[in-house]
Coordinates of C-alpha atoms in Angstrom, one line a residue:
Chain A
X1 CA 0.4 -0.5 -0.1
X2 CA 3.2 2.5 1.3
X3 CA 4.7 2.2 -2.8
X4 CA 1.5 4.0 -3.7
X5 CA 1.3 7.0 -1.5
X6 CA 4.1 9.6 -3.1
X7 CA 2.8 8.5 -6.7
X8 CA -1.1 9.4 -5.5
X9 CA 0.5 12.7 -3.8
X10 CA 1.9 14.0 -6.6
X11 CA -0.9 13.0 -9.1
X12 CA -2.9 15.2 -6.3
X13 CA -0.2 17.9 -6.6
X14 CA -0.9 17.8 -11.0
X15 CA -4.0 18.1 -10.4
X16 CA -3.9 21.7 -8.2
X17 CA -1.6 23.3 -10.3
X18 CA -3.3 22.2 -13.4
X19 CA -6.1 23.6 -11.0
X20 CA -4.6 26.5 -10.5
X21 CA -4.0 27.7 -14.1
X22 CA -6.1 30.1 -15.7
X23 CA -5.9 32.3 -18.1
X24 CA -5.2 35.4 -15.6
X25 CA -7.5 37.7 -17.0
X26 CA -8.5 39.1 -13.8
X27 CA -8.3 42.9 -14.0
X28 CA -6.9 44.9 -10.7
X29 CA -9.7 45.7 -8.9
X30 CA -8.9 49.3 -6.9
X31 CA -10.6 50.8 -2.9
X32 CA -12.5 52.8 -4.4
X33 CA -14.3 50.5 -7.0
X34 CA -15.7 48.5 -4.1
X35 CA -19.4 49.2 -3.4
X36 CA -20.2 48.9 0.6
X37 CA -22.4 46.0 -0.1
X38 CA -19.8 44.4 -1.3
X39 CA -18.5 43.8 2.1
X40 CA -20.6 43.6 5.4
X41 CA -20.7 44.7 8.7
X42 CA -19.0 42.7 11.3
X43 CA -20.5 42.0 14.6
X44 CA -17.8 44.0 16.3
X45 CA -18.4 47.0 14.0
X46 CA -16.3 46.9 11.7
X47 CA -17.1 48.3 8.8
X48 CA -20.1 50.8 10.1
X49 CA -19.5 53.9 9.1
X50 CA -19.7 57.6 11.5
X51 CA -22.9 59.2 12.1
X52 CA -26.0 58.3 14.6
X53 CA -29.5 58.0 14.8
X54 CA -32.4 58.2 18.1
X55 CA -35.2 56.0 18.5
X56 CA -37.2 58.8 18.2
X57 CA -35.5 59.7 14.7
X58 CA -36.2 56.8 13.9
X59 CA -39.9 56.2 14.8
X60 CA -40.9 59.1 12.1
X61 CA -38.7 57.8 9.9
X62 CA -40.1 53.7 10.2
X63 CA -43.6 55.9 10.3
X64 CA -43.0 57.2 6.9
X65 CA -41.2 53.7 5.2
X66 CA -41.8 50.7 7.1
X67 CA -45.3 50.6 8.1
X68 CA -46.7 49.3 4.9
X69 CA -44.7 46.4 5.1
X70 CA -44.3 46.1 8.6
X71 CA -47.1 47.0 10.5
X72 CA -47.5 50.3 12.6
X73 CA -45.8 49.6 15.5
X74 CA -43.3 47.5 13.7
X75 CA -45.0 44.4 15.6
X76 CA -47.8 43.7 12.2
X77 CA -46.7 42.8 9.6
X78 CA -47.4 41.4 7.4
X79 CA -44.0 41.4 6.6
X80 CA -42.3 39.4 9.4
X81 CA -42.4 41.7 11.5
X82 CA -39.3 43.1 13.8
X83 CA -40.3 43.7 16.9
X84 CA -41.2 41.2 18.9
X85 CA -42.7 39.1 20.6
X86 CA -45.6 38.5 17.6
X87 CA -48.2 36.8 16.4
X88 CA -46.5 36.9 13.1
X89 CA -43.0 36.0 12.5
X90 CA -41.5 33.4 15.9
X91 CA -37.5 35.9 14.6
X92 CA -38.7 38.9 14.9
X93 CA -35.0 40.8 14.0
X94 CA -34.8 43.3 17.2
X95 CA -34.9 40.3 19.6
X96 CA -33.9 36.9 17.5
X97 CA -30.6 37.9 15.6
X98 CA -27.5 37.0 17.6
X99 CA -25.3 40.9 16.4
X100 CA -27.5 44.2 16.5
X101 CA -25.1 45.4 13.5
X102 CA -27.3 43.0 11.3
X103 CA -29.9 45.3 11.5
X104 CA -27.7 48.2 10.5
X105 CA -26.2 46.7 7.7
X106 CA -29.1 44.8 6.6
X107 CA -31.8 48.2 6.5
X108 CA -28.9 50.1 4.4
X109 CA -28.2 47.6 1.4
X110 CA -31.7 46.3 1.4
X111 CA -34.6 48.7 3.1
X112 CA -37.1 48.9 2.3
X113 CA -38.2 47.0 -0.4
X114 CA -39.1 49.5 -3.4
X115 CA -36.1 51.9 -3.0
X116 CA -33.1 50.0 -2.0
X117 CA -29.8 51.9 -0.5
X118 CA -31.8 55.1 -0.4
X119 CA -31.3 55.6 3.1
X120 CA -28.6 57.6 4.8
X121 CA -26.0 56.4 7.2
X122 CA -27.6 58.6 10.2
X123 CA -31.2 57.5 9.3
X124 CA -30.4 53.8 9.4
X125 CA -28.7 53.8 12.7
X126 CA -32.0 55.6 13.9
X127 CA -34.1 53.1 12.4
X128 CA -31.6 50.2 14.1
X129 CA -32.4 52.4 17.5
X130 CA -36.2 52.3 16.6
X131 CA -36.0 49.0 15.9
X132 CA -34.1 47.8 19.9
X133 CA -35.6 50.1 21.5
X134 CA -39.2 48.7 20.4
X135 CA -37.8 44.9 21.5
X136 CA -36.5 46.3 24.8
X137 CA -32.9 45.9 24.1
X138 CA -32.1 48.8 24.6
X139 CA -32.9 52.5 25.9
X140 CA -34.6 55.1 24.6
X141 CA -31.8 57.7 25.0
X142 CA -28.4 55.7 23.4
X143 CA -28.3 56.9 20.1
X144 CA -27.1 54.9 17.7
X145 CA -23.3 55.3 16.3
X146 CA -20.4 53.2 15.5
X147 CA -19.6 52.6 19.0
X148 CA -22.4 51.9 20.6
X149 CA -24.1 49.4 18.1
X150 CA -21.7 46.4 18.4
X151 CA -21.3 47.2 22.1
X152 CA -25.3 46.2 22.5
X153 CA -25.9 42.8 23.7
X154 CA -28.2 40.5 22.1
X155 CA -31.0 38.8 23.9
X156 CA -30.9 35.7 22.0
X157 CA -27.0 35.3 21.1
X158 CA -26.0 32.5 22.6
X159 CA -28.7 30.5 22.1
X160 CA -27.2 29.3 18.5
X161 CA -25.6 25.9 17.7
X162 CA -23.2 26.8 15.3
X163 CA -24.1 23.4 12.7
X164 CA -21.1 24.1 10.2
X165 CA -18.5 24.4 13.2
X166 CA -20.4 21.4 14.8
X167 CA -20.4 18.8 11.8
X168 CA -19.2 20.3 8.6
X169 CA -21.6 19.9 5.2
X170 CA -23.6 16.6 7.1
X171 CA -27.5 17.5 7.1
X172 CA -28.4 18.6 10.6
Chain B
X1 CA -61.8 5.2 -17.9
X2 CA -58.6 3.0 -19.8
X3 CA -59.1 -0.7 -18.6
X4 CA -55.1 -2.3 -18.3
X5 CA -55.9 -5.8 -20.5
X6 CA -53.0 -7.4 -17.7
X7 CA -54.3 -10.2 -15.9
X8 CA -53.6 -8.8 -12.1
X9 CA -53.2 -12.3 -10.9
X10 CA -50.1 -13.3 -12.8
X11 CA -48.4 -11.0 -11.6
X12 CA -45.1 -10.8 -9.5
X13 CA -46.0 -8.8 -6.5
X14 CA -43.1 -7.1 -4.9
X15 CA -45.1 -5.5 -1.3
X16 CA -48.6 -5.0 -0.4
X17 CA -51.6 -3.3 -1.9
X18 CA -50.3 -4.0 -5.2
X19 CA -46.1 -2.8 -5.6
X20 CA -44.8 -5.3 -8.2
X21 CA -41.0 -6.2 -8.6
X22 CA -39.0 -3.6 -10.3
X23 CA -37.8 -6.3 -12.6
X24 CA -39.8 -8.5 -13.4
X25 CA -42.7 -6.6 -15.2
X26 CA -41.9 -4.9 -17.8
X27 CA -40.5 -8.1 -19.2
X28 CA -44.4 -9.1 -19.0
X29 CA -46.2 -6.1 -20.0
X30 CA -43.7 -6.2 -23.1
X31 CA -45.0 -10.1 -24.1
X32 CA -48.5 -8.8 -23.0
X33 CA -48.0 -5.8 -25.8
X34 CA -46.1 -7.6 -28.6
X35 CA -48.7 -10.0 -28.1
X36 CA -51.6 -7.2 -28.9
X37 CA -49.9 -6.0 -32.4
X38 CA -49.2 -9.1 -33.9
X39 CA -53.0 -9.2 -34.4
X40 CA -52.7 -7.8 -38.0
X41 CA -55.5 -5.0 -39.0
X42 CA -57.2 -4.7 -41.5
X43 CA -56.0 -0.9 -43.8
X44 CA -58.9 0.9 -43.2
X45 CA -59.5 3.2 -46.2
X46 CA -62.1 5.6 -44.9
X47 CA -60.0 6.1 -41.9
X48 CA -60.0 9.6 -40.7
X49 CA -56.6 10.9 -41.9
X50 CA -55.9 14.6 -39.3
X51 CA -55.5 17.6 -41.3
X52 CA -52.1 18.3 -40.4
X53 CA -51.1 15.0 -42.1
X54 CA -52.6 16.8 -45.2
X55 CA -50.8 19.9 -45.0
X56 CA -47.1 21.6 -45.0
X57 CA -46.2 22.5 -41.3
X58 CA -44.8 26.0 -40.2
X59 CA -41.7 27.6 -40.9
X60 CA -38.5 27.3 -39.0
X61 CA -38.4 29.7 -35.7
X62 CA -35.6 31.3 -34.2
X63 CA -36.1 30.2 -30.7
X64 CA -38.8 27.1 -29.5
X65 CA -41.4 27.4 -27.9
X66 CA -43.9 24.3 -25.5
X67 CA -46.4 23.2 -28.2
X68 CA -49.9 25.3 -27.4
X69 CA -51.8 22.4 -25.6
X70 CA -49.2 22.6 -23.1
X71 CA -49.7 26.0 -22.1
X72 CA -51.1 24.7 -18.5
X73 CA -47.5 23.7 -17.7
X74 CA -46.7 27.0 -15.8
X75 CA -45.1 27.3 -12.3
X76 CA -46.9 27.6 -9.1
X77 CA -46.9 31.2 -8.1
X78 CA -46.5 31.4 -4.4
X79 CA -46.7 35.7 -3.4
X80 CA -47.3 35.3 0.5
X81 CA -47.8 39.3 0.6
X82 CA -48.4 40.2 -3.1
X83 CA -50.3 43.2 -1.6
X84 CA -47.6 44.9 -0.2
X85 CA -44.9 43.5 -1.2
X86 CA -45.4 41.8 -4.9
X87 CA -41.4 41.7 -5.1
X88 CA -41.5 38.7 -2.3
X89 CA -42.3 36.3 -4.8
X90 CA -41.6 32.9 -5.1
X91 CA -42.8 30.1 -8.2
X92 CA -42.6 25.9 -7.9
X93 CA -41.7 23.8 -10.0
X94 CA -44.7 21.2 -11.7
X95 CA -43.5 18.1 -10.8
X96 CA -45.8 16.3 -11.9
X97 CA -46.7 17.4 -15.2
X98 CA -43.0 16.8 -15.3
X99 CA -40.6 14.0 -16.5
X100 CA -37.0 12.8 -16.2
X101 CA -34.7 14.6 -14.7
X102 CA -34.0 17.8 -15.8
X103 CA -35.9 20.9 -14.8
X104 CA -36.6 22.6 -18.6
X105 CA -35.1 26.0 -17.7
X106 CA -38.5 28.0 -17.9
X107 CA -40.1 26.1 -15.7
X108 CA -37.4 26.0 -13.0
X109 CA -38.7 27.5 -9.6
X110 CA -37.9 31.0 -8.1
X111 CA -37.8 32.7 -4.6
X112 CA -36.9 36.4 -5.3
X113 CA -36.6 38.4 -2.2
X114 CA -36.2 41.9 -3.9
X115 CA -37.8 40.3 -7.3
X116 CA -36.0 39.9 -10.2
X117 CA -33.5 42.4 -11.3
X118 CA -32.7 43.4 -15.1
X119 CA -28.8 43.4 -15.5
X120 CA -26.5 44.7 -18.2
X121 CA -24.7 41.9 -18.9
X122 CA -22.1 43.7 -20.5
X123 CA -22.0 46.5 -17.3
X124 CA -21.9 43.8 -14.4
X125 CA -18.9 42.7 -13.1
X126 CA -17.5 40.0 -10.7
X127 CA -15.5 41.3 -7.8
X128 CA -13.4 39.4 -5.6
X129 CA -11.7 41.3 -2.7
X130 CA -10.5 41.4 1.3
X131 CA -8.5 38.8 2.6
X132 CA -6.8 37.6 -1.1
X133 CA -3.1 39.4 -2.9
X134 CA -4.6 40.3 -5.8
X135 CA -8.3 41.9 -5.4
X136 CA -10.0 41.3 -9.0
X137 CA -12.4 42.0 -11.1
X138 CA -14.4 40.1 -14.7
X139 CA -16.1 41.1 -17.0
X140 CA -18.6 38.8 -18.8
X141 CA -16.2 38.8 -21.4
X142 CA -13.4 37.7 -19.7
X143 CA -14.8 35.0 -17.7
X144 CA -16.0 33.4 -21.3
X145 CA -11.9 32.5 -22.2
X146 CA -12.1 30.5 -18.8
X147 CA -12.0 26.5 -18.8
X148 CA -15.3 25.5 -17.7
X149 CA -16.8 22.5 -16.4
X150 CA -20.1 21.2 -16.3
X151 CA -22.4 19.2 -13.6
X152 CA -25.9 18.2 -13.0
X153 CA -27.2 19.8 -9.9
X154 CA -30.1 20.6 -8.4
X155 CA -31.4 23.8 -6.0
X156 CA -33.5 23.3 -3.0
X157 CA -34.9 26.5 -1.1
X158 CA -34.7 25.8 2.4
X159 CA -38.6 26.2 3.0
X160 CA -39.1 23.6 0.0
X161 CA -42.1 21.8 1.6
X162 CA -43.6 24.6 3.8
X163 CA -47.1 23.8 3.5
X164 CA -46.4 20.5 4.8
X165 CA -44.5 21.6 7.9
X166 CA -46.5 24.3 9.3
X167 CA -50.3 24.0 8.2
X168 CA -52.4 21.7 10.9
X169 CA -54.2 20.1 8.1
X170 CA -52.4 18.7 5.3
X171 CA -53.2 21.5 2.3
X172 CA -54.7 19.7 -1.1
X173 CA -52.4 20.7 -3.6
X174 CA -50.5 19.4 -6.6
X175 CA -46.3 18.9 -6.2
X176 CA -45.9 22.3 -8.0
X177 CA -47.2 24.4 -4.5
X178 CA -46.2 21.0 -2.4
X179 CA -42.6 20.4 -2.8
X180 CA -41.7 22.2 -5.9
X181 CA -38.8 24.8 -4.7
X182 CA -37.0 21.7 -5.9
X183 CA -34.9 22.0 -9.6
X184 CA -32.5 19.9 -11.4
X185 CA -29.9 21.8 -14.0
X186 CA -26.9 20.6 -16.1
X187 CA -25.3 24.2 -15.0
X188 CA -21.9 25.0 -16.8
X189 CA -19.1 27.5 -15.7
X190 CA -16.0 28.1 -13.9
X191 CA -14.7 26.3 -11.2
X192 CA -14.9 28.7 -7.8
X193 CA -11.0 27.3 -6.5
X194 CA -10.0 29.2 -9.9
X195 CA -11.0 32.5 -9.9
X196 CA -10.0 32.7 -6.3
X197 CA -6.7 31.3 -6.7
X198 CA -5.8 33.7 -9.3
X199 CA -6.9 36.6 -7.0
X200 CA -4.4 34.3 -3.9
X201 CA -6.3 33.4 -1.2
X202 CA -4.3 34.5 2.2
X203 CA -4.3 31.9 4.6
X204 CA -6.5 33.2 7.1
X205 CA -9.3 33.7 4.4
X206 CA -11.7 31.1 6.0
X207 CA -14.6 32.4 4.8
X208 CA -16.8 34.3 1.2
X209 CA -19.7 36.3 1.5
X210 CA -20.9 36.2 -1.9
X211 CA -23.4 39.2 -2.1
X212 CA -25.8 39.7 -5.8
X213 CA -26.4 42.5 -7.4
X214 CA -29.7 42.5 -7.1
X215 CA -32.1 45.4 -5.5
X216 CA -31.6 43.9 -1.6
X217 CA -28.5 42.5 -2.2
X218 CA -28.6 39.2 -0.9
X219 CA -25.6 38.2 0.8
X220 CA -24.2 34.7 2.3
X221 CA -21.5 33.8 4.3
X222 CA -19.9 30.3 2.5
X223 CA -17.4 28.3 4.4
X224 CA -13.6 28.9 2.0
X225 CA -13.9 24.9 2.0
X226 CA -16.9 24.5 -0.2
X227 CA -15.8 27.5 -1.9
X228 CA -13.0 24.7 -3.3
X229 CA -14.0 22.0 -3.4
X230 CA -17.1 22.6 -5.4
X231 CA -17.9 25.9 -5.9
X232 CA -18.7 26.6 -9.0
X233 CA -19.7 30.5 -11.3
X234 CA -22.1 28.9 -13.1
X235 CA -22.7 31.2 -16.6
X236 CA -25.1 28.9 -18.4
X237 CA -28.3 26.6 -17.5
X238 CA -29.1 23.4 -20.0
X239 CA -26.7 24.4 -22.2
X240 CA -28.1 28.2 -22.8
X241 CA -27.0 31.3 -21.1
X242 CA -28.7 31.4 -17.1
X243 CA -32.3 32.3 -16.9
X244 CA -33.0 36.0 -15.3
X245 CA -34.5 34.3 -13.0
X246 CA -31.7 32.4 -11.5
X247 CA -29.0 34.6 -11.4
X248 CA -28.6 36.5 -15.3
X249 CA -26.0 36.6 -16.0
X250 CA -23.8 34.7 -13.2
X251 CA -24.9 32.8 -10.4
X252 CA -22.8 30.7 -7.7
X253 CA -23.8 27.4 -7.3
X254 CA -22.8 25.2 -4.2
X255 CA -23.6 21.7 -5.0
X256 CA -26.0 20.3 -2.0
X257 CA -26.3 23.9 -0.3
X258 CA -30.0 25.5 0.7
X259 CA -30.9 27.3 -2.7
X260 CA -30.2 31.1 -0.6
X261 CA -27.1 30.2 -0.6
X262 CA -26.3 30.2 -4.4
X263 CA -26.2 34.3 -5.4
X264 CA -28.3 34.9 -7.8
X265 CA -26.7 37.7 -10.0
X266 CA -23.5 37.3 -8.5
X267 CA -21.4 40.0 -8.2
X268 CA -19.5 40.0 -5.3
X269 CA -16.8 37.3 -3.6
X270 CA -15.6 39.5 -0.1
X271 CA -13.1 37.0 1.3
X272 CA -12.7 36.8 5.6
X273 CA -12.0 35.1 8.7
X274 CA -14.9 34.4 9.9
X275 CA -18.6 34.2 9.1
X276 CA -20.0 38.3 8.9
X277 CA -23.6 37.3 10.5
X278 CA -25.8 38.3 7.3
X279 CA -29.8 38.6 7.6
X280 CA -30.1 35.2 6.4
X281 CA -28.1 33.3 8.2
X282 CA -29.2 35.4 11.6
X283 CA -32.6 34.4 11.6
X284 CA -34.7 33.9 8.6
X285 CA -32.3 30.9 7.5
X286 CA -32.2 29.5 10.7
X287 CA -34.3 26.9 12.4
X288 CA -35.5 27.4 16.1
X289 CA -36.1 23.4 17.0
X290 CA -38.5 22.0 19.7
X291 CA -36.2 23.7 22.9
X292 CA -36.1 27.1 21.7
X293 CA -32.5 27.0 21.1
X294 CA -31.6 27.4 17.2
X295 CA -29.4 26.1 15.3
X296 CA -27.0 28.5 12.4
X297 CA -25.3 27.6 9.2
X298 CA -26.9 24.6 8.4
X299 CA -25.9 24.1 5.2
X300 CA -26.6 21.1 3.3
X301 CA -30.5 19.6 2.1
X302 CA -31.5 16.2 3.6
X303 CA -32.6 13.3 2.7
X304 CA -35.6 13.5 0.5
X305 CA -38.0 12.4 -2.5
X306 CA -41.8 12.8 -2.8
X307 CA -43.8 10.3 -6.0
X308 CA -44.6 12.5 -8.8
X309 CA -46.9 9.9 -10.5
X310 CA -49.7 9.8 -9.2
X311 CA -50.4 12.8 -7.2
X312 CA -51.8 15.2 -4.8
X313 CA -55.0 16.8 -7.4
X314 CA -54.4 13.6 -9.9
X315 CA -57.2 11.2 -10.6
X316 CA -56.6 7.8 -11.0
X317 CA -58.0 6.7 -14.5
X318 CA -59.5 3.4 -12.7
X319 CA -57.9 0.0 -12.1
X320 CA -55.3 -1.8 -13.2
X321 CA -52.0 -1.4 -14.0
X322 CA -49.9 1.7 -13.5
X323 CA -46.3 3.1 -12.7
X324 CA -45.2 4.7 -10.2
X325 CA -42.3 7.5 -10.7
X326 CA -40.8 10.2 -8.5
X327 CA -37.4 12.4 -7.8
X328 CA -35.2 11.7 -4.7
X329 CA -32.0 13.7 -3.8
X330 CA -30.4 14.3 -0.8
X331 CA -27.5 17.2 -0.2
X332 CA -25.3 14.6 1.1
X333 CA -24.3 13.2 -2.4
X334 CA -26.0 10.3 -4.1
X335 CA -29.8 8.2 -3.4
X336 CA -28.6 5.0 -2.4
X337 CA -32.2 3.7 -2.6
X338 CA -35.6 4.9 -2.7
X339 CA -38.1 2.4 -1.0
X340 CA -42.1 2.5 -2.2
X341 CA -45.4 1.5 -0.2
X342 CA -48.4 1.0 -1.0
X343 CA -50.3 0.0 1.9
X344 CA -49.1 3.7 4.4
X345 CA -45.7 2.0 5.3
X346 CA -47.1 -1.5 6.2
X347 CA -44.7 -3.5 3.5
X348 CA -42.3 -1.7 1.2
X349 CA -40.6 -2.6 -2.1
X350 CA -37.4 -1.7 -3.6
X351 CA -37.8 0.9 -6.6
X352 CA -35.6 1.2 -9.8
X353 CA -33.5 4.1 -9.8
X354 CA -32.8 5.3 -13.1
X355 CA -28.5 5.9 -13.8
X356 CA -26.4 7.5 -13.8
X357 CA -27.5 8.4 -10.0
X358 CA -25.2 11.7 -9.9
X359 CA -24.6 13.4 -6.6
X360 CA -26.4 16.2 -5.4
X361 CA -28.9 15.9 -8.5
X362 CA -32.0 14.6 -8.7
X363 CA -32.7 10.9 -9.6
X364 CA -35.9 9.7 -10.8
X365 CA -37.3 7.1 -9.7
X366 CA -40.4 4.4 -10.7
X367 CA -41.9 1.4 -9.6
X368 CA -44.8 -0.8 -11.1
X369 CA -48.1 -1.2 -9.9
X370 CA -51.3 -2.9 -9.8
X371 CA -54.3 -0.9 -8.6
X372 CA -57.2 -3.4 -7.7
X373 CA -59.3 0.2 -7.1
X374 CA -59.7 -0.2 -3.7
X375 CA -58.4 3.2 -1.0
X376 CA -54.7 2.8 0.4
X377 CA -51.9 5.2 1.3
X378 CA -48.7 5.3 -1.3
X379 CA -45.6 7.1 -0.1
X380 CA -41.5 7.0 -0.8
X381 CA -38.5 6.6 1.7
X382 CA -35.3 7.7 0.6
X383 CA -32.0 6.7 2.1
X384 CA -28.7 8.5 0.6
X385 CA -25.4 7.3 0.8
X386 CA -24.4 8.2 3.9
X387 CA -27.4 5.7 5.3
X388 CA -29.5 8.9 6.6
X389 CA -33.6 7.7 5.8
X390 CA -36.3 10.4 5.2
X391 CA -38.0 11.2 8.5
X392 CA -41.9 10.4 9.5
X393 CA -43.4 13.6 9.7
X394 CA -44.1 13.4 13.4
X395 CA -40.1 12.6 14.1
X396 CA -39.4 15.6 11.8
X397 CA -41.9 17.9 13.9
X398 CA -40.7 16.7 17.5
X399 CA -37.0 18.4 16.5
X400 CA -38.5 21.7 15.9
X401 CA -40.2 24.6 17.1
X402 CA -44.0 24.6 16.0
X403 CA -43.1 27.9 13.3
X404 CA -40.2 26.1 11.7
X405 CA -40.6 25.9 7.7
X406 CA -37.2 24.6 6.8
X407 CA -35.2 21.3 6.2
X408 CA -38.2 20.0 5.8
X409 CA -37.8 16.3 4.7
X410 CA -40.3 13.9 5.8
X411 CA -42.1 11.2 4.1
X412 CA -44.9 12.3 1.5
X413 CA -48.6 9.9 2.0
X414 CA -50.6 9.7 -1.1
X415 CA -53.6 9.0 -0.4
X416 CA -55.9 7.2 -3.5
X417 CA -59.7 7.1 -2.9
X418 CA -61.9 4.2 -3.9
X419 CA -62.9 6.6 -6.4
X420 CA -59.1 6.9 -7.6
X421 CA -59.1 10.9 -6.5
X422 CA -55.0 11.6 -4.8
X423 CA -54.6 13.4 -1.8
X424 CA -52.0 14.8 0.3
X425 CA -52.3 13.1 3.7
X426 CA -50.5 13.2 7.0
X427 CA -49.0 9.6 8.9

């Protein structure tokens, strides 16, 4: 058996080398040409822009831009209400998600549905503050900023099992 | 009602409810048919000749379309919030109206979180950046010059079969609504490893955050291991450029992983050390378990099957011979076997698998059946090459919180009534 091992290793190396050889037609990508949605704000806050917003400011923007889909107070829906607990959605974003940073990134890139990427950074911080405050996760006076948002302790954090880490691609 | 000429008493039965051996029937049925054909018929001068046989047909055309009489073969559209959020829309493949294993491109299922974008291919780019030696961008013309590979794989939405997962009473609908969020395609494109190696992944780059060019810029964190082992930048679907519904001009393909991760309209691959906890991996595509805790990063789809012929909403055309046929698949590799029961699970017979059985691809199974006209329950149960077996619905439900509708892979029972109606039931 052992005599086959070097041969197999050589074969694998050849395969890897062959695979690496493309025609090399990629063009250099400058940092200035990477739009924000090609990255994601990390749980530690890396990637958060300057700016700030409070729950009170967020309430006004929410009333103008979000109620038709997510409900008057954020818990009615019909679409996945972000405020919980509610009767519609067992995973309300403002209390179920493990990290508050995701609220900022997702709202900035994707919401409102018909006009994604139309909100300013201040507006986005304010909407995140509003949703967190309505869920009782932060108090009404704390403005959300690049410093305060990643420091928010989400109540459901620690209640997740990472299946990939536990068993890789084996279906749960 | 069409009566079969086969003598039920003389057949080789494999299990209860009239299931026949997968090996013997085709031979005996063929013999019967041949005997019938041996009776010579007189040529009939007065037999009707249809008008299309007495005229020149239509001319060649640039792009074909299904026969006009098949216009009812459509995807079933599911729009949970069509009044306020019509862009969030889904459609399911009508598996009960199809045979074979490849899903026609126009009938591939859709799940659009923010609608289907209208992309100008000349202005679309793929970026590879983050923890790489050389941040790169590629346009479609450059990508066309790369060596390509071809592979057949299913895609299944993690929410496929959601109605069976959460509805207290079984919904009476066809396979398009009940199990339509799975489809099977011959994909052609560039192995992701070639593009990643051109950019030069740094040793600390363990995850890739893929993002689409759609309105919501849908994003998922994907383990580098998966991207490098069999990830594909898919450019072609069943031989032609990917359809807009499936990600034109390019999508990520991760064989066996839940549909949501196979980012459509792919524009960015950002290499990171850790997953970034995007919206979908924080809430929507996590599952709450029976104990109230949750599982996340549940990537691969479990072993699953269902009978397409006959299936819910169909009506049997009388007692006698039928071929039971259906689809089986697993995200873990190949389907090892499919068993069929025609007596509600009391006895099972092994179905024939149409080869070649491909990994992470839909596999067609079939079994001959002689229905004596009495009411019964048909079901199929798939086992994959890792030994995983489809659970009963009650066992699946017991693992999860009542609200969970993701990764449902329970056995699908179809009730056949004495009148020949086929209905969705829970067992």
